[in-house]
CSV table of C-alpha atoms and ligand atoms in Angstrom, one decimal:
chain,number,residue,atom,x,y,z
A,276,MET,CA,-138.3,-65.7,-290.1
A,277,SER,CA,-135.1,-66.7,-291.9
A,278,ILE,CA,-133.2,-69.5,-290.5
A,279,SER,CA,-129.9,-69.1,-292.8
A,280,SER,CA,-127.8,-67.2,-290.2
A,281,PRO,CA,-127.9,-66.3,-285.9
A,282,GLY,CA,-127.1,-62.7,-287.4
A,283,SER,CA,-124.9,-60.7,-285.3
A,284,GLY,CA,-128.3,-58.6,-283.3
A,285,ALA,CA,-128.8,-58.8,-279.6
A,286,ASP,CA,-129.1,-62.3,-278.6
A,287,ALA,CA,-132.5,-63.2,-277.7
A,288,ASP,CA,-134.1,-60.3,-279.8
A,289,SER,CA,-135.9,-61.8,-282.9
A,290,ALA,CA,-136.3,-65.3,-280.8
A,291,LYS,CA,-140.2,-65.9,-280.2
A,292,ARG,CA,-140.8,-67.0,-276.6
A,293,LEU,CA,-143.4,-69.0,-275.0
A,294,SER,CA,-144.3,-68.2,-271.3
A,295,ARG,CA,-145.1,-70.9,-268.9
A,296,SER,CA,-149.1,-70.2,-269.8
A,297,GLU,CA,-148.3,-70.9,-273.6
A,298,HIS,CA,-146.8,-74.3,-273.5
A,299,LYS,CA,-147.9,-77.5,-272.0
A,300,ILE,CA,-143.9,-78.4,-270.4
A,301,SER,CA,-144.6,-79.1,-266.7
A,302,ARG,CA,-141.8,-79.7,-264.6
A,303,ARG,CA,-142.9,-82.9,-263.4
A,304,ARG,CA,-141.9,-84.4,-266.8
A,305,ILE,CA,-138.5,-83.5,-266.4
A,306,ASP,CA,-136.2,-85.9,-264.4
A,307,GLU,CA,-135.4,-84.8,-260.8
A,308,ASN,CA,-132.1,-84.7,-261.1
A,309,THR,CA,-131.7,-82.5,-264.3
A,310,LEU,CA,-134.3,-80.1,-262.3
A,311,LYS,CA,-131.7,-80.0,-259.5
A,312,VAL,CA,-128.4,-79.5,-262.3
A,313,LEU,CA,-130.5,-76.4,-264.0
A,314,TYR,CA,-131.8,-74.8,-260.5
A,315,ARG,CA,-128.1,-74.7,-259.3
A,316,LEU,CA,-126.5,-73.1,-262.3
A,317,HIS,CA,-129.4,-70.7,-262.5
A,318,ARG,CA,-128.9,-69.9,-258.6
A,319,HIS,CA,-125.2,-68.7,-259.6
A,320,GLY,CA,-126.4,-66.6,-262.3
A,321,TYR,CA,-126.2,-68.6,-265.3
A,322,LYS,CA,-128.2,-69.4,-268.0
A,323,ALA,CA,-129.3,-72.8,-267.6
A,324,TYR,CA,-131.8,-74.2,-270.4
A,325,LEU,CA,-132.7,-77.8,-271.1
A,326,VAL,CA,-131.9,-78.3,-275.1
A,327,GLY,CA,-132.1,-80.3,-277.9
A,328,GLY,CA,-134.5,-83.9,-278.5
A,329,SER,CA,-136.0,-83.5,-274.7
A,330,VAL,CA,-137.6,-80.1,-275.7
A,331,ARG,CA,-138.8,-81.6,-278.5
A,332,ASP,CA,-140.1,-84.4,-277.0
A,333,LEU,CA,-141.9,-82.7,-274.1
A,334,LEU,CA,-143.8,-80.6,-276.3
A,335,LEU,CA,-145.0,-84.0,-278.5
A,336,ASP,CA,-145.9,-85.1,-275.2
A,337,ARG,CA,-143.3,-88.3,-275.9
A,338,THR,CA,-140.8,-89.1,-273.3
A,339,PRO,CA,-137.3,-88.2,-274.1
A,340,LYS,CA,-134.7,-90.5,-274.0
A,341,ASP,CA,-132.0,-88.2,-272.1
A,342,PHE,CA,-132.1,-84.4,-270.8
A,343,ASP,CA,-129.2,-82.3,-272.0
A,344,ILE,CA,-128.2,-78.7,-270.4
A,345,GLY,CA,-126.9,-75.8,-272.5
A,346,THR,CA,-125.5,-73.1,-270.4
A,347,ASP,CA,-123.1,-70.0,-270.3
A,348,ALA,CA,-121.1,-71.5,-267.7
A,349,THR,CA,-117.9,-72.7,-268.9
A,350,PRO,CA,-117.0,-76.3,-268.2
A,351,GLN,CA,-114.8,-75.2,-265.6
A,352,GLN,CA,-117.1,-72.9,-263.7
A,353,VAL,CA,-119.5,-76.1,-264.1
A,354,LYS,CA,-117.5,-78.2,-262.6
A,355,GLN,CA,-116.7,-75.7,-259.8
A,356,LEU,CA,-120.3,-76.1,-258.6
A,357,PHE,CA,-120.5,-79.7,-258.9
A,358,ARG,CA,-118.4,-82.5,-256.8
A,359,ASN,CA,-120.2,-85.0,-259.0
A,360,CYS,CA,-118.8,-83.3,-262.1
A,361,PHE,CA,-116.1,-84.8,-264.7
A,362,LEU,CA,-114.9,-82.9,-268.0
A,363,VAL,CA,-114.9,-84.9,-271.1
A,364,GLY,CA,-114.0,-84.7,-274.8
A,365,ARG,CA,-111.1,-83.6,-275.9
A,366,ARG,CA,-112.3,-81.0,-278.8
A,367,PHE,CA,-115.1,-79.7,-277.3
A,368,ARG,CA,-115.1,-79.7,-273.6
A,369,LEU,CA,-118.4,-81.6,-272.0
A,370,ALA,CA,-119.7,-81.4,-268.7
A,371,HIS,CA,-120.9,-85.1,-267.4
A,372,ILE,CA,-122.5,-84.3,-264.0
A,373,ARG,CA,-123.2,-88.2,-262.5
A,374,PHE,CA,-125.7,-89.2,-259.9
A,375,GLY,CA,-126.5,-92.5,-258.5
A,376,GLY,CA,-126.4,-95.5,-260.5
A,377,ASP,CA,-125.4,-94.8,-263.5
A,378,GLN,CA,-127.2,-91.7,-264.3
A,379,VAL,CA,-124.8,-89.2,-266.6
A,380,ILE,CA,-126.5,-85.9,-267.0
A,381,GLU,CA,-124.7,-83.5,-270.1
A,382,VAL,CA,-124.0,-80.2,-269.5
A,383,ALA,CA,-122.6,-77.9,-272.8
A,384,THR,CA,-121.5,-74.6,-273.0
A,385,PHE,CA,-123.3,-72.9,-275.9
A,386,ARG,CA,-121.1,-72.8,-278.9
A,387,ARG,CA,-121.5,-71.7,-282.2
A,388,HIS,CA,-120.8,-72.6,-285.8
A,389,PRO,CA,-116.9,-72.7,-286.6
A,390,LYS,CA,-116.3,-69.9,-289.4
A,391,PRO,CA,-115.0,-71.6,-292.6
A,392,GLU,CA,-111.2,-70.7,-291.8
A,393,GLU,CA,-111.9,-72.0,-288.4
A,394,PHE,CA,-112.3,-75.9,-289.7
A,395,PRO,CA,-109.6,-78.0,-288.6
A,396,GLU,CA,-108.0,-80.1,-292.1
A,397,ASP,CA,-108.6,-83.3,-290.4
A,398,PRO,CA,-111.7,-84.4,-288.4
A,399,ASP,CA,-111.4,-85.5,-284.3
A,400,GLU,CA,-111.9,-89.1,-283.3
A,401,HIS,CA,-115.8,-88.8,-283.7
A,402,GLY,CA,-115.3,-87.6,-287.6
A,403,PHE,CA,-116.5,-83.9,-286.6
A,404,PHE,CA,-114.7,-80.8,-288.2
A,405,MET,CA,-115.9,-78.5,-285.3
A,406,GLN,CA,-113.8,-77.0,-282.6
A,407,ASN,CA,-113.9,-75.5,-279.2
A,408,GLN,CA,-116.0,-72.2,-279.6
A,409,PHE,CA,-118.0,-71.0,-276.9
A,410,GLY,CA,-120.6,-69.2,-278.4
A,411,THR,CA,-124.5,-67.6,-277.5
A,412,PRO,CA,-127.6,-69.4,-276.9
A,413,ARG,CA,-128.5,-68.1,-280.1
A,414,GLU,CA,-125.3,-69.0,-282.0
A,415,ASP,CA,-125.7,-72.6,-280.3
A,416,ALA,CA,-129.3,-73.0,-281.3
A,417,PHE,CA,-128.2,-72.0,-285.3
A,418,ARG,CA,-125.3,-74.9,-285.2
A,419,ARG,CA,-127.9,-77.4,-284.4
A,420,ASP,CA,-129.2,-79.9,-287.3
A,421,PHE,CA,-133.3,-79.3,-287.3
A,422,THR,CA,-135.3,-76.6,-286.3
A,423,ILE,CA,-137.1,-79.1,-284.0
A,424,ASN,CA,-133.7,-80.0,-282.2
A,425,ALA,CA,-133.1,-76.1,-281.3
A,426,LEU,CA,-135.8,-75.2,-279.1
A,427,PHE,CA,-134.7,-74.2,-275.3
A,428,TYR,CA,-136.7,-74.1,-272.1
A,429,ASP,CA,-135.6,-71.9,-269.7
A,430,ILE,CA,-135.5,-72.7,-265.7
A,431,ALA,CA,-135.6,-68.6,-264.9
A,432,ASP,CA,-139.3,-68.2,-266.1
A,433,PHE,CA,-140.1,-71.5,-267.4
A,434,SER,CA,-140.3,-70.3,-271.1
A,435,ILE,CA,-139.5,-71.6,-274.3
A,436,ILE,CA,-137.2,-70.3,-276.6
A,437,ASP,CA,-137.2,-70.6,-280.3
A,438,HIS,CA,-134.6,-69.1,-282.5
A,439,VAL,CA,-135.2,-71.1,-285.2
A,440,GLY,CA,-139.1,-71.4,-286.4
A,441,GLY,CA,-138.6,-75.0,-284.7
A,442,LEU,CA,-142.4,-74.1,-282.9
A,443,ASP,CA,-143.9,-73.5,-286.2
A,444,ASP,CA,-142.7,-76.5,-287.4
A,445,LEU,CA,-143.4,-78.7,-284.6
A,446,GLU,CA,-147.2,-77.6,-284.8
A,447,LYS,CA,-147.2,-78.4,-288.7
A,448,ARG,CA,-145.1,-81.9,-288.1
A,449,ARG,CA,-142.3,-81.0,-290.2
A,450,LEU,CA,-138.9,-81.5,-290.4
A,451,ARG,CA,-136.7,-78.6,-291.6
A,452,VAL,CA,-132.7,-78.4,-291.8
A,453,ILE,CA,-131.1,-75.5,-290.1
A,454,GLY,CA,-129.5,-73.6,-293.1
A,455,ASP,CA,-128.9,-74.4,-296.3
A,456,PRO,CA,-129.1,-78.1,-296.6
A,457,LYS,CA,-126.6,-78.4,-298.9
A,458,ILE,CA,-124.0,-77.1,-296.8
A,459,ARG,CA,-125.2,-78.1,-293.8
A,460,PHE,CA,-124.9,-82.0,-295.3
A,461,GLU,CA,-121.4,-81.5,-296.7
A,462,GLU,CA,-120.4,-80.0,-293.1
A,463,ASP,CA,-121.6,-83.5,-291.9
A,464,PRO,CA,-123.3,-85.8,-294.2
A,465,VAL,CA,-124.7,-88.1,-291.1
A,466,ARG,CA,-127.3,-85.2,-291.1
A,467,MET,CA,-128.8,-86.8,-294.3
A,468,LEU,CA,-129.2,-90.3,-292.2
A,469,ARG,CA,-130.6,-88.5,-289.4
A,470,ALA,CA,-133.1,-86.4,-291.6
A,471,LEU,CA,-134.5,-89.7,-292.2
A,472,GLU,CA,-134.5,-91.2,-288.8
A,473,PHE,CA,-136.7,-88.0,-287.2
A,474,SER,CA,-138.6,-88.1,-289.8
A,475,ALA,CA,-139.3,-91.6,-289.6
A,476,ARG,CA,-139.5,-91.3,-285.6
A,477,LEU,CA,-141.7,-88.8,-285.1
A,478,ASP,CA,-143.6,-89.0,-288.6
A,479,PHE,CA,-143.0,-85.9,-290.0
A,480,SER,CA,-142.6,-84.8,-293.3
A,481,LEU,CA,-139.6,-83.6,-295.3
A,482,ASP,CA,-139.2,-81.5,-297.8
A,483,HIS,CA,-138.9,-82.1,-301.6
A,484,SER,CA,-135.7,-80.0,-301.7
A,485,THR,CA,-134.5,-82.0,-299.0
A,486,LEU,CA,-134.5,-84.9,-299.9
A,487,THR,CA,-133.4,-84.2,-303.5
A,488,THR,CA,-130.3,-82.6,-301.6
A,489,ILE,CA,-129.8,-86.0,-300.0
A,490,THR,CA,-129.9,-87.4,-303.3
A,491,GLU,CA,-127.0,-85.4,-304.8
A,492,GLN,CA,-125.2,-85.2,-301.2
A,493,ALA,CA,-125.5,-89.0,-301.0
A,494,PRO,CA,-121.9,-90.1,-301.8
A,495,LEU,CA,-120.5,-87.5,-299.3
A,496,ILE,CA,-121.3,-90.2,-296.2
A,497,ALA,CA,-118.9,-92.5,-297.5
A,498,GLU,CA,-116.4,-90.3,-295.6
A,499,ALA,CA,-118.1,-90.0,-292.3
A,500,ALA,CA,-116.9,-91.9,-289.3
A,501,THR,CA,-117.9,-95.2,-289.4
A,502,ALA,CA,-118.2,-95.5,-286.0
A,503,ARG,CA,-120.8,-92.5,-286.0
A,504,ILE,CA,-122.6,-94.6,-289.1
A,505,ARG,CA,-122.9,-97.6,-286.7
A,506,GLU,CA,-124.4,-95.9,-283.8
A,507,GLU,CA,-126.9,-94.2,-285.9
A,508,LEU,CA,-127.9,-97.3,-287.5
A,509,LEU,CA,-128.2,-99.2,-284.3
A,510,GLU,CA,-130.2,-96.0,-283.0
A,511,LEU,CA,-132.6,-96.3,-285.8
A,512,PHE,CA,-133.8,-100.0,-284.6
A,513,ARG,CA,-134.0,-98.7,-281.5
A,514,HIS,CA,-136.5,-96.8,-282.2
A,515,GLY,CA,-138.3,-99.3,-284.3
A,516,VAL,CA,-137.8,-97.3,-287.8
A,517,GLY,CA,-134.6,-99.0,-289.2
A,518,ALA,CA,-136.2,-100.9,-292.0
A,519,GLU,CA,-137.9,-98.3,-293.1
A,520,VAL,CA,-135.1,-95.4,-293.1
A,521,LEU,CA,-132.4,-98.7,-294.8
A,522,GLN,CA,-135.8,-98.6,-297.8
A,523,GLN,CA,-135.5,-94.8,-297.9
A,524,ALA,CA,-131.9,-94.7,-297.8
A,525,GLN,CA,-131.5,-97.4,-300.6
A,526,THR,CA,-134.2,-95.0,-302.6
A,527,LEU,CA,-132.1,-92.0,-302.2
A,528,GLY,CA,-128.9,-93.7,-303.0
A,529,LEU,CA,-127.3,-93.5,-299.7
A,530,MET,CA,-127.5,-97.1,-298.6
A,531,GLN,CA,-124.4,-98.0,-300.6
A,532,PRO,CA,-122.0,-95.5,-299.8
A,533,MET,CA,-123.1,-95.7,-295.8
A,534,MET,CA,-122.5,-99.2,-295.9
A,535,GLY,CA,-118.7,-99.1,-297.0
A,536,GLY,CA,-120.6,-100.0,-300.9
A,537,TYR,CA,-122.6,-102.9,-299.5
A,538,MET,CA,-125.9,-103.5,-300.6
A,539,PRO,CA,-128.3,-105.6,-299.1
A,540,GLY,CA,-130.6,-108.0,-301.4
A,541,LYS,CA,-134.8,-107.6,-301.4
A,542,VAL,CA,-135.8,-110.3,-299.2
A,543,THR,CA,-133.5,-108.7,-296.3
A,544,PHE,CA,-135.4,-105.8,-296.9
A,545,ARG,CA,-138.7,-107.6,-295.9
A,546,LEU,CA,-136.5,-109.4,-293.4
A,547,LEU,CA,-135.8,-106.4,-291.4
A,548,HIS,CA,-139.2,-105.1,-291.0
A,549,GLU,CA,-140.0,-108.3,-288.8
A,550,ILE,CA,-136.8,-108.3,-287.1
A,551,ASN,CA,-137.3,-104.5,-286.4
A,552,ARG,CA,-140.7,-106.0,-284.4
A,553,TYR,CA,-138.9,-108.5,-282.8
A,554,PHE,CA,-136.0,-106.2,-281.2
A,555,LEU,CA,-138.7,-103.6,-280.1
A,556,LYS,CA,-140.4,-106.9,-278.4
A,557,LEU,CA,-136.9,-108.1,-276.8
A,558,GLY,CA,-136.3,-104.4,-275.8
A,559,LYS,CA,-132.7,-104.4,-277.2
A,560,VAL,CA,-131.2,-104.4,-280.3
A,561,ASP,CA,-129.2,-107.6,-281.1
A,562,GLU,CA,-126.5,-106.5,-283.4
A,563,ALA,CA,-125.3,-109.9,-284.7
A,564,VAL,CA,-128.7,-110.7,-285.8
A,565,LEU,CA,-128.9,-107.5,-287.6
A,566,LEU,CA,-125.5,-108.1,-289.3
A,567,ALA,CA,-126.6,-112.1,-290.3
A,568,THR,CA,-129.9,-110.2,-291.5
A,569,LEU,CA,-127.8,-107.7,-293.8
A,570,PHE,CA,-126.5,-110.8,-295.4
A,571,ILE,CA,-128.8,-112.9,-295.8
A,572,ASP,CA,-129.9,-113.1,-299.3
A,573,HIS,CA,-126.4,-112.7,-300.5
A,574,PHE,CA,-125.8,-115.8,-298.4
A,575,TRP,CA,-128.4,-118.0,-299.8
A,576,GLN,CA,-127.3,-117.1,-303.3
A,577,LYS,CA,-123.5,-118.2,-302.5
A,578,CYS,CA,-124.8,-121.1,-300.3
A,579,PRO,CA,-128.2,-122.3,-302.0
A,580,VAL,CA,-129.9,-125.6,-299.9
A,581,LYS,CA,-130.1,-127.4,-303.3
A,582,ALA,CA,-126.8,-127.5,-303.9
A,583,SER,CA,-126.1,-129.4,-300.7
A,584,ILE,CA,-122.4,-127.9,-299.5
A,585,PRO,CA,-121.1,-129.3,-296.9
A,586,ILE,CA,-120.7,-127.6,-293.4
A,587,ASN,CA,-117.3,-126.4,-293.2
A,588,GLU,CA,-117.6,-124.6,-296.9
A,589,VAL,CA,-120.9,-122.8,-295.8
A,590,VAL,CA,-119.0,-121.8,-292.6
A,591,GLN,CA,-116.2,-120.1,-294.7
A,592,SER,CA,-118.7,-118.6,-297.4
A,593,ALA,CA,-120.5,-117.0,-294.8
A,594,GLY,CA,-117.2,-115.5,-293.1
A,595,HIS,CA,-115.7,-114.4,-296.9
A,596,LEU,CA,-119.3,-112.8,-297.5
A,597,MET,CA,-119.4,-110.5,-294.4
A,598,THR,CA,-115.3,-109.8,-294.5
A,599,PRO,CA,-115.7,-106.6,-296.1
A,600,TYR,CA,-118.3,-105.1,-294.4
A,601,CYS,CA,-117.1,-105.8,-290.8
A,602,ALA,CA,-113.4,-104.8,-291.8
A,603,HIS,CA,-115.1,-101.4,-293.1
A,604,PHE,CA,-117.0,-100.9,-289.7
A,605,HIS,CA,-114.4,-102.4,-287.6
A,606,LEU,CA,-116.7,-105.1,-285.9
A,607,ALA,CA,-115.2,-107.3,-282.9
A,608,HIS,CA,-114.5,-110.8,-284.3
A,609,GLY,CA,-116.7,-112.2,-281.4
A,610,LEU,CA,-119.5,-110.1,-283.2
A,611,ARG,CA,-119.0,-111.7,-286.4
A,612,HIS,CA,-118.6,-115.0,-285.5
A,613,GLN,CA,-122.1,-114.8,-284.0
A,614,ALA,CA,-123.5,-113.5,-287.3
A,615,ARG,CA,-121.7,-116.0,-288.8
A,616,GLU,CA,-122.9,-118.8,-286.7
A,617,LEU,CA,-126.8,-117.5,-287.1
A,618,LEU,CA,-125.8,-117.9,-290.9
A,619,VAL,CA,-125.1,-121.0,-290.8
A,620,GLY,CA,-127.7,-122.1,-288.3
A,621,CYS,CA,-130.2,-121.0,-290.7
A,622,TYR,CA,-128.6,-123.4,-293.4
A,623,ARG,CA,-128.9,-126.2,-291.4
A,624,PHE,CA,-132.4,-125.5,-290.6
A,625,ALA,CA,-133.5,-125.0,-294.2
A,626,ARG,CA,-131.5,-128.3,-295.7
A,627,GLY,CA,-134.1,-130.5,-293.0
A,628,LEU,CA,-133.8,-133.1,-290.0
A,629,GLY,CA,-131.6,-135.4,-290.6
A,630,HIS,CA,-128.0,-134.7,-290.9
A,631,ARG,CA,-124.4,-135.1,-289.3
A,632,GLY,CA,-123.9,-133.3,-286.3
A,633,GLN,CA,-127.5,-132.4,-285.6
A,634,LYS,CA,-127.4,-133.3,-281.8
A,635,ARG,CA,-124.6,-130.9,-281.2
A,636,PHE,CA,-126.5,-128.5,-283.4
A,637,LEU,CA,-129.2,-128.6,-281.4
A,638,GLN,CA,-127.1,-128.2,-278.2
A,639,ASN,CA,-125.2,-125.0,-279.5
A,640,PRO,CA,-126.6,-122.2,-277.2
A,641,VAL,CA,-126.9,-119.9,-280.5
A,642,THR,CA,-129.1,-122.5,-281.8
A,643,PRO,CA,-132.7,-120.8,-280.3
A,644,LEU,CA,-131.1,-117.4,-281.7
A,645,ALA,CA,-131.1,-118.7,-284.8
A,646,LEU,CA,-134.2,-120.4,-285.1
A,647,GLU,CA,-135.9,-117.3,-284.4
A,648,MET,CA,-134.3,-115.5,-287.0
A,649,PHE,CA,-135.2,-118.6,-289.5
A,650,ARG,CA,-138.9,-118.3,-288.2
A,651,LEU,CA,-138.6,-114.2,-289.1
A,652,TRP,CA,-136.8,-115.4,-292.4
A,653,THR,CA,-139.8,-118.1,-293.4
A,654,GLU,CA,-142.5,-115.3,-292.2
A,655,ALA,CA,-140.6,-112.7,-294.6
A,656,SER,CA,-140.1,-114.8,-297.3
A,657,GLY,CA,-143.0,-116.9,-297.9
A,658,GLY,CA,-141.0,-120.1,-296.6
A,659,ASP,CA,-141.7,-123.9,-295.2
A,660,ARG,CA,-143.7,-123.7,-292.4
A,661,ALA,CA,-144.1,-126.7,-292.1
A,662,LEU,CA,-140.3,-127.1,-292.1
A,663,LEU,CA,-139.9,-124.4,-289.1
A,664,GLY,CA,-142.5,-126.4,-286.9
A,665,THR,CA,-140.3,-129.2,-287.1
A,666,TRP,CA,-137.2,-127.7,-286.0
A,667,GLN,CA,-139.0,-125.9,-283.4
A,668,LYS,CA,-140.6,-129.2,-282.3
A,669,ALA,CA,-136.8,-130.3,-282.2
A,670,LEU,CA,-135.8,-127.8,-280.0
A,671,HIS,CA,-138.2,-127.8,-277.5
A,672,THR,CA,-137.8,-131.7,-276.9
A,673,ARG,CA,-133.9,-130.9,-276.7
A,674,ASP,CA,-134.7,-128.4,-273.7
A,675,GLU,CA,-137.3,-130.9,-272.5
A,676,ILE,CA,-134.8,-133.9,-272.5
A,677,SER,CA,-132.4,-131.2,-270.9
A,678,HIS,CA,-134.5,-130.5,-268.0
A,679,GLN,CA,-135.1,-134.1,-267.0
A,680,PRO,CA,-131.7,-135.4,-264.9
A,681,SER,CA,-130.0,-137.4,-267.5
A,682,ARG,CA,-129.3,-141.4,-267.1
A,683,ASP,CA,-125.6,-140.1,-266.8
A,684,ALA,CA,-126.2,-137.7,-264.2
A,685,THR,CA,-127.8,-140.2,-262.2
A,686,ARG,CA,-125.1,-143.2,-262.5
A,687,ARG,CA,-122.5,-140.5,-261.8
A,688,THR,CA,-124.2,-139.6,-258.3
A,689,ARG,CA,-124.8,-143.3,-257.6
A,690,ARG,CA,-122.1,-144.6,-255.4
A,691,ARG,CA,-119.7,-146.8,-256.3
A,692,PRO,CA,-119.4,-149.8,-254.4
A,693,ARG,CA,-116.6,-149.7,-252.1
A,694,ARG,CA,-113.4,-151.2,-253.3
A,695,ARG,CA,-112.7,-154.0,-250.7
A,696,ARG,CA,-109.1,-153.2,-249.4
A,697,GLN,CA,-106.8,-155.7,-250.2
A,698,SER,CA,-105.1,-157.3,-247.1
A,699,ASN,CA,-101.4,-156.7,-247.1
A,700,PRO,CA,-99.9,-160.2,-248.0
A,701,ALA,CA,-96.5,-159.4,-246.3
B,100,ATP,P1,-132.6,-88.6,-279.2
B,100,ATP,O1,-131.7,-88.6,-278.3
B,100,ATP,O2,-134.5,-88.7,-278.7
B,100,ATP,O3,-132.4,-89.2,-280.2
B,100,ATP,P2,-131.8,-85.9,-279.6
B,100,ATP,O4,-132.3,-84.8,-280.8
B,100,ATP,O5,-131.3,-86.1,-278.0
B,100,ATP,O6,-132.7,-87.1,-280.2
B,100,ATP,P3,-128.9,-86.6,-279.8
B,100,ATP,O7,-128.2,-87.5,-281.1
B,100,ATP,O8,-129.2,-87.0,-278.5
B,100,ATP,O9,-130.6,-86.1,-280.6
B,100,ATP,O10,-128.2,-85.0,-279.9
B,100,ATP,C1,-129.1,-84.2,-279.2
B,100,ATP,C2,-128.8,-83.1,-280.0
B,100,ATP,O11,-127.4,-82.3,-280.4
B,100,ATP,C3,-129.9,-82.8,-280.9
B,100,ATP,O12,-131.4,-82.4,-280.1
B,100,ATP,C4,-129.3,-81.7,-281.9
B,100,ATP,O13,-129.9,-80.1,-281.5
B,100,ATP,C5,-127.6,-81.6,-281.6
B,100,ATP,N1,-127.0,-82.8,-282.9
B,100,ATP,C6,-126.8,-84.1,-282.6
B,100,ATP,N2,-126.1,-84.3,-283.6
B,100,ATP,C7,-126.0,-83.0,-284.4
B,100,ATP,C8,-125.5,-83.1,-285.5
B,100,ATP,N3,-124.6,-84.0,-286.7
B,100,ATP,N4,-125.3,-81.8,-286.4
B,100,ATP,C9,-125.7,-80.8,-285.5
B,100,ATP,N5,-126.2,-80.7,-284.1
B,100,ATP,C10,-126.6,-82.2,-283.9
B,101,MG,MG1,-130.7,-87.0,-276.9
């Protein structure tokens, strides 16, 4: 089957369909509210499909992160069916259906890939050159990025619809771009990063020609919206593949254009593996830790511990080092500040105990996190474990002391003797 174009034929004619008995997706594994939305759309005569990553993950026996819905109802028609529905997005209207708590189910009308003459000159606020063009389900499958991300689950008969050969690729555990990778990466360079991400997350192969195309098209990613790159980077670390993907991005020449010209050092890559494991254990990504990690090699070069640089200069150097990167990604001041504190904390740890300001440093709320980072750095770089142990002990002692009622506190609560009232001399 060709995956180069949706063609103009009847919509589902050339699609492969797996009936309920031929696949293993059970409705029990689909979120209850998503099922409600699918059923209501279907009852009102609309097509209602589960789309995107959720179908892929269910077929792979993985737990989907979210469930997205595709339909031929327009956003307005969806809104009429659900009281709890809000339309969002300027260029492409999407329906968000809210349920108790903070669950939001996204319902998107099938859309097609715009023709070249329909491309706007400027990207939208998300960096997309897309326009609001409704399409058929088949066209909707073809505008997606990878074959395995373009499968549909039809609530009408619980079948799976495959327009692009995604089922075969799932079986063979390979990630394939829909259409010509060169064109699809030109349209949206973030797809190059997504290709590395999905291949790492699912442990799927990427064929040689796609990898070569990434190498050729890598510079294009410099033009992608930084907000999207930043979000994709965080996503990599949420899924535990950040270190692996960044390493591969570096090999393919994607790293520097993606990072606004910045290239982390060697130990950073080793540290990223430790950091990624740490984030998984923590259950979230700490962006300040990530930012500080990206700069730690260059930081040590600028502020070698042996040079005994005064702390205020270390603070300045750490700040200057990150400034161009932070400006490129429009990072908030608070985030930069915390990353800088972490680097300076690592410096204080590396130079050892007994320096001025140590007591205050140990009281600083960011110090335990900096020590965690220093620990991981020690592991990654084969650093001084004895030194690490000494600091861990110092911090532990501080905690013990701070949990004991301090002498000051007891003194403060002690009742003061009443001052004798002075008798009025008058
Ligand atoms: P997960 O949510 O588990 O990370 P996902 O496949 O659902 O994976 P999303 O980023 O949530 O990924 O996107 C939902 C779907 O939208 C994708 O499965 C894909 O079909 C489509 N999609 C997302 N980004 C692009 C893109 N840049 N180009 C084309 N299609 C895309
Ligand atoms: Mg998703």
